[in-house]
Tab-separated table of C-alpha atoms and ligand atoms in Angstrom:
chain	number	residue	atom	x	y	z
A	1	MET	CA	15.992	-38.840	-0.078
A	2	GLU	CA	13.044	-36.483	-0.324
A	3	ILE	CA	12.753	-33.770	-2.972
A	4	TRP	CA	13.468	-30.974	-0.524
A	5	GLN	CA	16.603	-32.686	0.720
A	6	LYS	CA	17.833	-33.105	-2.860
A	7	LEU	CA	17.134	-29.434	-3.579
A	8	LEU	CA	18.974	-28.381	-0.453
A	9	GLN	CA	21.916	-30.580	-1.335
A	10	ALA	CA	22.056	-29.048	-4.837
A	11	SER	CA	22.308	-25.533	-3.352
A	12	ILE	CA	24.832	-23.109	-4.749
A	13	THR	CA	27.255	-21.969	-2.077
A	14	ARG	CA	29.896	-20.199	-4.169
A	15	PRO	CA	29.366	-17.019	-6.208
A	16	SER	CA	31.187	-18.430	-9.258
A	17	GLU	CA	28.400	-20.926	-9.791
A	18	VAL	CA	25.876	-18.113	-10.160
A	19	THR	CA	27.988	-15.572	-11.955
A	20	ARG	CA	28.963	-18.118	-14.628
A	21	ARG	CA	25.294	-18.649	-15.338
A	22	PHE	CA	24.563	-14.914	-15.600
A	23	GLY	CA	27.857	-13.873	-17.197
A	24	ILE	CA	29.208	-11.511	-14.544
A	25	ASP	CA	32.556	-11.322	-12.733
A	26	PRO	CA	32.582	-13.567	-9.617
A	27	ARG	CA	35.810	-12.212	-8.089
A	28	PRO	CA	34.419	-9.304	-6.063
A	29	LEU	CA	31.781	-11.595	-4.599
A	30	GLU	CA	34.109	-14.350	-3.372
A	31	ALA	CA	35.246	-12.256	-0.407
A	32	VAL	CA	31.642	-11.540	0.538
A	33	ALA	CA	30.736	-15.222	0.580
A	34	GLU	CA	33.793	-15.883	2.788
A	35	ARG	CA	32.483	-13.462	5.388
A	36	TYR	CA	28.759	-14.195	5.148
A	37	PRO	CA	27.594	-17.607	3.972
A	38	MET	CA	25.638	-18.033	0.777
A	39	ARG	CA	23.185	-20.791	-0.006
A	40	ILE	CA	20.642	-20.735	-2.807
A	41	ASN	CA	18.751	-23.838	-3.768
A	42	PRO	CA	17.686	-24.497	-7.374
A	43	TYR	CA	14.023	-23.704	-6.619
A	44	TYR	CA	14.679	-20.184	-5.336
A	45	LEU	CA	17.415	-19.571	-7.927
A	46	GLY	CA	14.812	-20.368	-10.582
A	47	LEU	CA	12.730	-17.385	-9.457
A	48	ILE	CA	15.430	-14.928	-10.595
A	49	ARG	CA	14.401	-13.279	-13.856
A	50	SER	CA	17.333	-10.936	-14.344
A	51	VAL	CA	20.530	-9.741	-12.669
A	52	GLY	CA	19.753	-7.383	-9.787
A	53	ASP	CA	16.017	-8.099	-9.615
A	54	PRO	CA	14.222	-8.375	-6.231
A	55	ILE	CA	14.868	-12.122	-5.940
A	56	TRP	CA	18.523	-11.682	-6.893
A	57	ARG	CA	19.031	-8.940	-4.336
A	58	GLN	CA	17.725	-11.139	-1.529
A	59	ALA	CA	19.864	-14.152	-2.411
A	60	ILE	CA	23.076	-13.193	-4.235
A	61	PRO	CA	25.984	-11.661	-2.275
A	62	SER	CA	26.782	-8.047	-2.982
A	63	GLU	CA	30.045	-6.143	-2.515
A	64	GLU	CA	28.089	-3.572	-0.542
A	65	GLU	CA	27.877	-6.058	2.348
A	66	LEU	CA	31.568	-5.485	3.089
A	67	HIS	CA	31.349	-1.695	2.830
A	68	ASP	CA	28.963	-1.012	5.668
A	69	ALA	CA	30.584	1.386	8.098
A	70	VAL	CA	27.308	2.384	9.712
A	71	CYS	CA	25.588	-0.598	11.260
A	72	PRO	CA	26.511	-2.672	14.342
A	73	ALA	CA	26.496	-6.478	14.335
A	74	ASP	CA	23.794	-6.960	16.990
A	75	PRO	CA	21.693	-3.780	17.032
A	76	LEU	CA	18.781	-5.454	18.818
A	77	ASP	CA	21.072	-6.383	21.697
A	78	GLU	CA	19.915	-9.982	21.516
A	79	GLU	CA	23.096	-11.386	23.008
A	80	ASN	CA	22.618	-9.300	26.171
A	81	GLN	CA	18.986	-10.339	26.492
A	82	SER	CA	19.800	-14.042	26.355
A	83	PRO	CA	19.632	-15.531	29.858
A	84	VAL	CA	20.743	-18.896	28.406
A	85	PRO	CA	22.363	-19.525	25.018
A	86	ASN	CA	19.995	-19.304	22.044
A	87	LEU	CA	17.005	-17.941	23.937
A	88	VAL	CA	16.000	-14.268	23.944
A	89	HIS	CA	13.671	-13.179	26.742
A	90	ARG	CA	12.802	-9.555	25.980
A	91	TYR	CA	9.090	-9.338	26.661
A	92	PRO	CA	7.248	-10.317	29.851
A	93	ASP	CA	5.245	-13.291	28.593
A	94	ARG	CA	7.029	-14.668	25.562
A	95	ALA	CA	10.423	-15.958	24.530
A	96	LEU	CA	12.303	-16.368	21.282
A	97	PHE	CA	13.904	-19.796	21.169
A	98	LEU	CA	16.596	-20.375	18.528
A	99	VAL	CA	16.513	-24.062	17.662
A	100	CYS	CA	18.395	-24.327	14.355
A	101	SER	CA	21.447	-22.477	13.052
A	102	GLU	CA	20.827	-23.235	9.376
A	103	CYS	CA	18.497	-21.799	6.761
A	104	ALA	CA	17.287	-23.043	3.403
A	105	MET	CA	18.696	-19.850	1.915
A	106	TYR	CA	20.924	-17.197	3.457
A	107	CYS	CA	19.092	-13.917	2.985
A	108	ARG	CA	21.521	-11.085	2.357
A	109	PHE	CA	19.544	-8.750	4.661
A	110	CYS	CA	19.312	-11.173	7.615
A	111	THR	CA	18.960	-9.599	11.072
A	112	ARG	CA	21.086	-12.395	12.579
A	113	LYS	CA	23.694	-12.126	9.852
A	114	ARG	CA	26.353	-12.020	12.567
A	115	LYS	CA	25.845	-15.696	13.275
A	116	VAL	CA	23.238	-17.520	11.178
A	117	GLY	CA	24.838	-20.265	9.073
A	118	GLY	CA	28.232	-19.601	10.664
A	119	GLU	CA	30.430	-21.590	13.002
A	120	ASN	CA	29.816	-19.425	16.040
A	121	MET	CA	26.112	-20.246	16.190
A	122	VAL	CA	26.148	-23.512	18.083
A	123	ILE	CA	22.847	-25.202	18.711
A	124	ASP	CA	23.049	-28.648	20.209
A	125	GLN	CA	21.060	-30.883	22.525
A	126	LYS	CA	22.587	-29.069	25.498
A	127	SER	CA	21.349	-25.641	24.388
A	128	ILE	CA	17.920	-27.040	23.494
A	129	ASP	CA	17.624	-28.636	26.928
A	130	GLY	CA	18.878	-25.415	28.509
A	131	GLY	CA	16.182	-23.434	26.701
A	132	LEU	CA	13.456	-25.875	27.750
A	133	ASP	CA	14.673	-25.722	31.363
A	134	TYR	CA	14.575	-21.929	31.281
A	135	ILE	CA	11.029	-21.879	29.898
A	136	ARG	CA	9.950	-24.466	32.490
A	137	SER	CA	11.345	-22.390	35.337
A	138	HIS	CA	9.705	-19.191	34.029
A	139	PRO	CA	5.967	-19.870	34.139
A	140	GLU	CA	5.265	-16.300	32.979
A	141	ILE	CA	6.324	-17.415	29.473
A	142	ARG	CA	3.059	-18.414	27.810
A	143	ASP	CA	4.124	-17.936	24.161
A	144	VAL	CA	7.251	-19.519	22.680
A	145	ILE	CA	8.524	-18.515	19.256
A	146	LEU	CA	10.752	-21.081	17.581
A	147	SER	CA	13.262	-19.399	15.316
A	148	GLY	CA	16.895	-19.612	14.263
A	149	GLY	CA	18.055	-20.002	11.561
A	150	ASP	CA	15.029	-21.870	10.374
A	151	PRO	CA	13.303	-24.424	12.621
A	152	LEU	CA	11.875	-26.241	9.577
A	153	LEU	CA	15.373	-27.251	8.498
A	154	LEU	CA	15.395	-29.637	11.432
A	155	SER	CA	14.295	-33.187	10.690
A	156	ASP	CA	10.686	-34.002	11.555
A	157	ASP	CA	11.919	-36.063	14.504
A	158	ARG	CA	14.155	-33.393	15.988
A	159	LEU	CA	11.492	-30.726	15.616
A	160	GLU	CA	8.910	-33.029	17.167
A	161	ALA	CA	11.156	-33.651	20.168
A	162	ILE	CA	11.272	-29.882	20.790
A	163	LEU	CA	7.509	-29.456	20.367
A	164	LYS	CA	6.930	-32.395	22.724
A	165	GLY	CA	9.289	-30.834	25.261
A	166	LEU	CA	7.368	-27.558	25.105
A	167	ARG	CA	3.974	-29.226	25.348
A	168	ALA	CA	5.135	-30.980	28.498
A	169	ILE	CA	5.354	-27.529	30.118
A	170	PRO	CA	1.796	-26.648	31.199
A	171	THR	CA	2.445	-22.889	31.331
A	172	VAL	CA	3.267	-22.756	27.598
A	173	GLU	CA	-0.037	-21.821	25.978
A	174	ILE	CA	0.889	-21.175	22.386
A	175	ILE	CA	3.812	-22.101	20.166
A	176	ARG	CA	4.804	-20.138	17.087
A	177	ILE	CA	7.197	-21.208	14.377
A	178	GLY	CA	9.041	-18.499	12.452
A	179	SER	CA	10.121	-19.958	9.116
A	180	ARG	CA	11.080	-18.789	5.662
A	181	VAL	CA	10.815	-22.338	4.326
A	182	PRO	CA	7.357	-21.854	2.722
A	183	VAL	CA	9.006	-19.120	0.609
A	184	VAL	CA	12.471	-20.422	-0.161
A	185	LEU	CA	11.998	-24.203	-0.021
A	186	PRO	CA	8.247	-24.918	-0.052
A	187	GLN	CA	8.878	-28.569	-0.954
A	188	ARG	CA	9.885	-29.032	2.710
A	189	ILE	CA	6.212	-28.752	3.727
A	190	THR	CA	5.476	-32.446	3.265
A	191	PRO	CA	2.324	-34.346	4.260
A	192	ALA	CA	4.373	-36.115	6.949
A	193	LEU	CA	5.550	-32.795	8.413
A	194	VAL	CA	2.052	-31.336	8.696
A	195	ARG	CA	0.699	-34.601	10.151
A	196	MET	CA	3.281	-34.236	12.893
A	197	LEU	CA	2.745	-30.500	13.457
A	198	ARG	CA	-1.019	-30.818	13.858
A	199	ARG	CA	-0.520	-32.798	17.058
A	200	TYR	CA	0.963	-29.772	18.853
A	201	HIS	CA	-1.813	-27.201	18.596
A	202	PRO	CA	-2.338	-24.347	19.283
A	203	LEU	CA	0.487	-23.841	16.812
A	204	TYR	CA	0.969	-20.749	14.650
A	205	LEU	CA	3.406	-20.189	11.817
A	206	ASN	CA	4.751	-16.851	10.681
A	207	THR	CA	6.508	-16.931	7.359
A	208	HIS	CA	8.470	-14.323	5.456
A	209	PHE	CA	7.430	-13.365	1.908
A	210	ASN	CA	8.984	-10.109	0.659
A	211	HIS	CA	7.941	-9.936	-2.980
A	212	PRO	CA	4.928	-11.036	-5.075
A	213	ASP	CA	7.215	-13.135	-7.334
A	214	GLU	CA	7.816	-15.403	-4.335
A	215	VAL	CA	4.129	-16.347	-4.195
A	216	THR	CA	4.365	-19.259	-6.625
A	217	GLU	CA	2.031	-22.225	-7.056
A	218	THR	CA	4.495	-24.357	-5.115
A	219	ALA	CA	4.546	-21.864	-2.245
A	220	ALA	CA	0.745	-21.677	-2.353
A	221	LYS	CA	0.531	-25.446	-2.043
A	222	ALA	CA	2.873	-25.460	0.953
A	223	CYS	CA	0.745	-22.817	2.680
A	224	ALA	CA	-2.439	-24.718	1.856
A	225	ARG	CA	-1.044	-27.851	3.502
A	226	LEU	CA	-0.233	-25.910	6.662
A	227	ALA	CA	-3.558	-24.075	6.716
A	228	ASP	CA	-5.463	-27.310	6.076
A	229	VAL	CA	-4.181	-28.784	9.337
A	230	GLY	CA	-5.404	-25.708	11.190
A	231	ILE	CA	-2.171	-23.751	11.528
A	232	PRO	CA	-2.970	-20.019	11.265
A	233	LEU	CA	-0.429	-18.427	8.930
A	234	GLY	CA	1.010	-14.934	9.284
A	235	ASN	CA	3.619	-13.056	7.310
A	236	GLN	CA	6.480	-10.825	8.412
A	237	SER	CA	7.998	-8.795	5.563
A	238	VAL	CA	11.015	-6.554	5.763
A	239	LEU	CA	10.933	-3.273	3.870
A	240	LEU	CA	13.950	-3.583	1.568
A	241	ARG	CA	15.517	-1.140	-0.858
A	242	GLY	CA	15.308	-2.505	-4.398
A	243	VAL	CA	13.049	-5.379	-3.357
A	244	ASN	CA	9.734	-4.053	-2.134
A	245	ASP	CA	10.253	-0.331	-1.392
A	246	ASP	CA	7.295	0.547	-3.562
A	247	PRO	CA	3.718	0.856	-2.272
A	248	GLU	CA	2.319	-0.862	-5.372
A	249	VAL	CA	4.627	-3.870	-4.954
A	250	MET	CA	3.755	-4.146	-1.261
A	251	LYS	CA	0.051	-3.878	-1.977
A	252	ALA	CA	0.275	-6.627	-4.589
A	253	LEU	CA	2.190	-8.787	-2.108
A	254	MET	CA	-0.270	-8.276	0.766
A	255	GLN	CA	-3.250	-9.021	-1.493
A	256	LYS	CA	-1.605	-12.120	-2.948
A	257	LEU	CA	-0.813	-13.423	0.537
A	258	LEU	CA	-4.489	-13.331	1.493
A	259	THR	CA	-5.308	-15.487	-1.550
A	260	ILE	CA	-3.037	-18.216	-0.146
A	261	ARG	CA	-4.506	-17.845	3.375
A	262	VAL	CA	-1.537	-15.976	4.827
A	263	LYS	CA	-2.448	-12.949	6.952
A	264	PRO	CA	0.047	-10.062	6.806
A	265	TYR	CA	1.243	-9.589	10.398
A	266	TYR	CA	4.224	-7.222	10.341
A	267	ILE	CA	6.183	-5.061	7.959
A	268	TYR	CA	9.524	-4.354	9.585
A	269	GLN	CA	11.614	-1.314	9.033
A	270	ALA	CA	15.009	-2.807	8.072
A	271	ASP	CA	17.163	-3.277	11.167
A	272	MET	CA	20.532	-1.536	11.375
A	273	VAL	CA	22.499	-4.746	10.939
A	274	GLN	CA	26.111	-4.770	9.831
A	275	GLY	CA	26.396	-5.821	6.193
A	276	THR	CA	22.846	-4.798	5.296
A	277	ASN	CA	22.971	-0.987	5.188
A	278	HIS	CA	22.346	-0.939	1.422
A	279	PHE	CA	18.895	-2.424	2.013
A	280	ARG	CA	17.669	0.283	4.350
A	281	THR	CA	14.940	2.762	3.410
A	282	SER	CA	13.625	5.836	5.196
A	283	VAL	CA	10.781	5.571	7.701
A	284	GLU	CA	8.747	7.923	5.477
A	285	GLU	CA	8.757	5.207	2.825
A	286	GLY	CA	7.359	2.686	5.298
A	287	LEU	CA	4.611	5.088	6.335
A	288	ALA	CA	3.766	5.641	2.656
A	289	VAL	CA	3.322	1.887	2.258
A	290	ILE	CA	0.843	1.753	5.151
A	291	GLN	CA	-0.949	4.803	3.825
A	292	SER	CA	-1.329	3.121	0.435
A	293	LEU	CA	-2.894	0.062	2.078
A	294	ARG	CA	-5.234	1.306	4.839
A	295	GLY	CA	-8.677	2.049	3.408
A	296	HIS	CA	-7.569	1.395	-0.150
A	297	THR	CA	-7.682	-2.386	0.213
A	298	SER	CA	-8.969	-5.066	2.634
A	299	GLY	CA	-8.200	-4.317	6.262
A	300	MET	CA	-7.067	-7.956	6.393
A	301	ALA	CA	-4.214	-6.987	4.062
A	302	VAL	CA	-2.874	-4.285	6.368
A	303	PRO	CA	-0.092	-5.427	8.721
A	304	ALA	CA	1.431	-3.443	11.564
A	305	TYR	CA	4.462	-1.437	10.491
A	306	VAL	CA	7.107	-1.709	13.207
A	307	ILE	CA	10.643	-0.753	14.042
A	308	ASP	CA	12.479	-3.212	16.224
A	309	ALA	CA	14.087	-0.622	18.460
A	310	PRO	CA	17.899	-0.529	18.348
A	311	GLY	CA	19.192	-1.403	21.817
A	312	GLY	CA	16.605	-4.114	22.432
A	313	GLY	CA	13.516	-2.020	23.181
A	314	GLY	CA	11.283	-4.346	21.197
A	315	LYS	CA	8.909	-3.724	18.320
A	316	ILE	CA	7.354	-0.276	18.198
A	317	PRO	CA	4.417	0.351	15.839
A	318	LEU	CA	4.347	3.367	13.551
A	319	LEU	CA	1.185	4.820	12.032
A	320	PRO	CA	0.554	7.636	9.590
A	321	GLU	CA	-1.096	10.624	11.306
A	322	TYR	CA	-4.708	9.438	11.356
A	323	LEU	CA	-5.181	10.933	14.817
A	324	GLN	CA	-4.736	14.666	14.267
A	325	HIS	CA	-5.868	15.875	17.673
A	326	LEU	CA	-6.770	14.132	20.932
A	327	GLY	CA	-8.909	16.042	23.430
A	328	SER	CA	-12.609	16.464	24.122
A	329	ASP	CA	-12.805	16.889	20.370
A	330	VAL	CA	-10.981	14.160	18.485
A	331	VAL	CA	-9.882	15.132	15.013
A	332	LEU	CA	-9.364	12.254	12.614
A	333	LYS	CA	-8.008	12.043	9.101
A	334	ASN	CA	-9.332	9.258	6.867
A	335	TYR	CA	-7.512	7.415	4.092
A	336	ARG	CA	-8.518	10.044	1.552
A	337	GLY	CA	-7.142	12.854	3.698
A	338	ASP	CA	-10.578	14.189	4.755
A	339	LEU	CA	-11.021	15.383	8.332
A	340	TYR	CA	-13.672	14.038	10.737
A	341	HIS	CA	-14.605	14.867	14.317
A	342	TYR	CA	-15.509	12.561	17.169
A	343	ASP	CA	-17.058	14.063	20.308
A	344	ASN	CA	-14.946	12.625	23.081
A	345	SER	CA	-16.721	14.551	25.900
A	346	ALA	CA	-20.007	12.688	25.595
A	347	ALA	CA	-18.923	9.459	27.259
A	348	PRO	CA	-21.230	8.771	30.235
A	349	PRO	CA	-19.706	9.581	33.658
A	350	GLU	CA	-18.387	6.641	35.693
A	351	GLU	CA	-21.513	6.304	37.920
A	352	LYS	CA	-24.030	6.103	35.099
A	353	ARG	CA	-21.873	3.658	33.244
A	354	SER	CA	-21.864	1.129	36.095
A	355	VAL	CA	-25.673	1.395	36.422
A	356	ALA	CA	-25.946	0.769	32.723
A	357	ALA	CA	-23.697	-2.255	33.091
A	358	ASN	CA	-25.860	-3.628	35.945
A	359	ASP	CA	-29.018	-3.236	33.867
A	360	HIS	CA	-27.617	-5.966	31.760
A	361	TYR	CA	-28.226	-8.640	34.419
B	401	LIG	C1	9.571	-10.306	17.750
B	401	LIG	C2	9.936	-10.909	19.019
B	401	LIG	C3	8.971	-11.525	19.817
B	401	LIG	C4	7.518	-11.629	19.419
B	401	LIG	O1	6.917	-10.389	19.326
B	401	LIG	P1	5.355	-10.289	18.966
B	401	LIG	O2	5.115	-8.819	18.836
B	401	LIG	O3	4.605	-10.922	20.087
B	401	LIG	O4	5.147	-11.030	17.688
B	401	LIG	C5	9.376	-12.063	21.011
B	401	LIG	N1	10.653	-11.974	21.432
B	401	LIG	C6	11.600	-11.362	20.694
B	401	LIG	C7	12.974	-11.275	21.229
B	401	LIG	C8	11.273	-10.806	19.463
B	401	LIG	O5	12.224	-10.231	18.723
B	402	LIG	S1	15.588	-17.301	6.641
B	402	LIG	FE1	15.506	-15.760	8.290
B	402	LIG	S2	17.156	-16.350	9.705
B	402	LIG	FE2	17.537	-17.379	7.739
B	402	LIG	S3	18.901	-16.040	6.589
B	402	LIG	FE3	16.792	-15.533	5.969
B	402	LIG	S4	16.201	-13.863	7.349
B	402	LIG	FE4	18.014	-14.845	8.273
């Protein structure tokens, strides 16, 4: 058995095993773990420094999960945008393909909390084949995002069969893997795995770091292995109360990610998902994070801040008010708050522009 399989097998799945270690009462948490699965492997558990810290909050069940009277189970309306089981086709040219129902850790804030790790998320050969058939019969899909659950919890062979199936469809241009494994179980990124993955380029991987303490040497090594076989790495963080709802923490995270060759891609406003209301922040806080990044640090460290629109409208970007006025005079505000003007009336008229373009030849 490989190290990652041993770690996964040694995962804690009952609150009493954690609370004993930290000397707190397990009873209130048992009911939470009945409703929403828990799984924390020894590697990620080892990152906890104290009760209630940002790592703890992401991994250990909380009573608050059962006292959420605000949020619906499927706010993004994924189930209604699934033409076949386990595939969400929301945008014109790309599809989200759920290929594994398990994760290396069950994040308390998960957007698919309604089903991930539970019995009602059934992914089998039939649903995989159904997804591949759908993608094959929809040539407008040029970008397939493998998600779940976590696709990297599949065996190398099973994952390879899916990648092979996708590569046999000529209209699929790029494949993306969405995985939290580099963060929560980096030992899974083995030399054998990356040797397999490199055969299915162009392949991208978006991972999910939420806090600088997650960027360990082991995680860095996992990312290096992926980057070394030419897989561009992106990161999708969720803005979470008590985890990273602090511009300084987010800045440290974004900067650290660049040092391990991971490009910040998105920061998500927390979705309104049942059982996760205690993690939500205001939108103003998200805008403050972006404001603290743009101009103050590398542009490479600045992701897009998005809200995945409730009702299934897709991701909508939000920006602080850099554009103060749009007209023949454009008024702009820079990162220091100073105002600048751009003369928008001086663009050459259509006719002159085409002459200028012809001059080129
Ligand atoms: C996020 C998402 C995508 C990918 O969106 P990008 O902005 O291209 O990264 C595709 N489909 C669904 C259903 C999604 O939620
Ligand atoms: S790894 Fe992703 S899918 Fe799995 S529990 Fe965490 S957020 Fe949910």
